[in-house]
């Protein structure tokens, strides 16, 4: 291992803007079970499925419809 490394010719990570940020969010248990069931059928982690769904909503500029009862 070298004592020092020269990073003067290095380039920024092109995937850095695609990194995910960990957050804390409260989601109803029934909603989590719903996504877990779908994710299991698709063979993917449920958090990835939720992220994919929210990303699709953001790309389409979807607005939530709030119906108060």
mmCIF file of C-alpha atoms in Angstrom:
data_model
loop_
_atom_site.group_PDB
_atom_site.id
_atom_site.type_symbol
_atom_site.label_atom_id
_atom_site.label_comp_id
_atom_site.label_asym_id
_atom_site.label_seq_id
_atom_site.Cartn_x
_atom_site.Cartn_y
_atom_site.Cartn_z
ATOM 1 C CA UNK A 1 0.000 0.000 0.000
ATOM 2 C CA UNK A 2 1.287 3.437 -0.894
ATOM 3 C CA UNK A 3 1.760 6.152 1.701
ATOM 4 C CA UNK A 4 -0.009 8.674 -0.545
ATOM 5 C CA UNK A 5 -2.226 8.461 -3.613
ATOM 6 C CA UNK A 6 -2.624 11.027 -6.387
ATOM 7 C CA UNK A 7 -6.297 11.757 -7.103
ATOM 8 C CA UNK A 8 -5.636 14.873 -9.200
ATOM 9 C CA UNK A 9 -6.731 13.109 -12.419
ATOM 10 C CA UNK A 10 -9.730 11.367 -10.894
ATOM 11 C CA UNK A 11 -13.278 11.987 -12.082
ATOM 12 C CA UNK A 12 -16.516 12.319 -10.169
ATOM 13 C CA UNK A 13 -18.675 9.246 -9.749
ATOM 14 C CA UNK A 14 -21.222 9.393 -12.616
ATOM 15 C CA UNK A 15 -23.678 7.404 -10.503
ATOM 16 C CA UNK A 16 -23.516 9.702 -7.469
ATOM 17 C CA UNK A 17 -26.749 11.490 -8.380
ATOM 18 C CA UNK A 18 -28.513 8.120 -8.504
ATOM 19 C CA UNK A 19 -27.607 7.191 -4.932
ATOM 20 C CA UNK A 20 -30.466 6.543 -2.568
ATOM 21 C CA UNK A 21 -30.996 8.380 0.689
ATOM 22 C CA UNK A 22 -32.175 6.522 3.754
ATOM 23 C CA UNK A 23 -35.206 8.102 5.422
ATOM 24 C CA UNK A 24 -37.696 7.242 8.123
ATOM 25 C CA UNK A 25 -41.335 7.179 7.051
ATOM 26 C CA UNK A 26 -44.484 5.959 8.732
ATOM 27 C CA UNK A 27 -46.558 3.650 6.516
ATOM 28 C CA UNK A 28 -49.704 1.773 7.492
ATOM 29 C CA UNK A 29 -49.061 -1.887 8.202
ATOM 30 C CA UNK A 30 -51.700 -2.953 5.642
ATOM 31 C CA UNK A 31 -49.903 -0.907 2.981
ATOM 32 C CA UNK A 32 -46.568 -2.537 3.793
ATOM 33 C CA UNK A 33 -48.147 -6.002 3.637
ATOM 34 C CA UNK A 34 -49.679 -5.105 0.257
ATOM 35 C CA UNK A 35 -46.294 -4.115 -1.194
ATOM 36 C CA UNK A 36 -44.555 -7.107 0.413
ATOM 37 C CA UNK A 37 -47.048 -9.472 -1.249
ATOM 38 C CA UNK A 38 -46.546 -7.900 -4.680
ATOM 39 C CA UNK A 39 -42.760 -7.748 -4.225
ATOM 40 C CA UNK A 40 -42.602 -11.421 -3.273
ATOM 41 C CA UNK A 41 -44.540 -12.375 -6.420
ATOM 42 C CA UNK A 42 -42.132 -10.258 -8.484
ATOM 43 C CA UNK A 43 -39.069 -11.673 -6.694
ATOM 44 C CA UNK A 44 -37.776 -8.345 -5.464
ATOM 45 C CA UNK A 45 -37.360 -6.537 -2.116
ATOM 46 C CA UNK A 46 -40.478 -4.634 -1.077
ATOM 47 C CA UNK A 47 -38.523 -1.431 -0.420
ATOM 48 C CA UNK A 48 -37.236 -1.517 -4.008
ATOM 49 C CA UNK A 49 -40.802 -1.956 -5.229
ATOM 50 C CA UNK A 50 -42.036 1.011 -3.182
ATOM 51 C CA UNK A 51 -39.112 3.107 -4.471
ATOM 52 C CA UNK A 52 -39.883 2.082 -8.051
ATOM 53 C CA UNK A 53 -43.555 2.994 -7.638
ATOM 54 C CA UNK A 54 -42.788 6.382 -6.082
ATOM 55 C CA UNK A 55 -40.195 7.098 -8.787
ATOM 56 C CA UNK A 56 -42.777 6.354 -11.497
ATOM 57 C CA UNK A 57 -45.249 8.705 -9.778
ATOM 58 C CA UNK A 58 -42.613 11.451 -9.645
ATOM 59 C CA UNK A 59 -41.687 11.022 -13.336
ATOM 60 C CA UNK A 60 -45.368 11.369 -14.287
ATOM 61 C CA UNK A 61 -45.800 14.364 -11.944
ATOM 62 C CA UNK A 62 -48.745 12.588 -10.315
ATOM 63 C CA UNK A 63 -50.529 14.495 -7.579
ATOM 64 C CA UNK A 64 -52.090 12.617 -4.654
ATOM 65 C CA UNK A 65 -55.849 12.731 -4.435
ATOM 66 C CA UNK A 66 -56.905 13.403 -0.878
ATOM 67 C CA UNK A 67 -60.415 12.231 -0.009
ATOM 68 C CA UNK A 68 -61.402 13.037 3.558
ATOM 69 C CA UNK A 69 -64.308 11.103 4.999
#
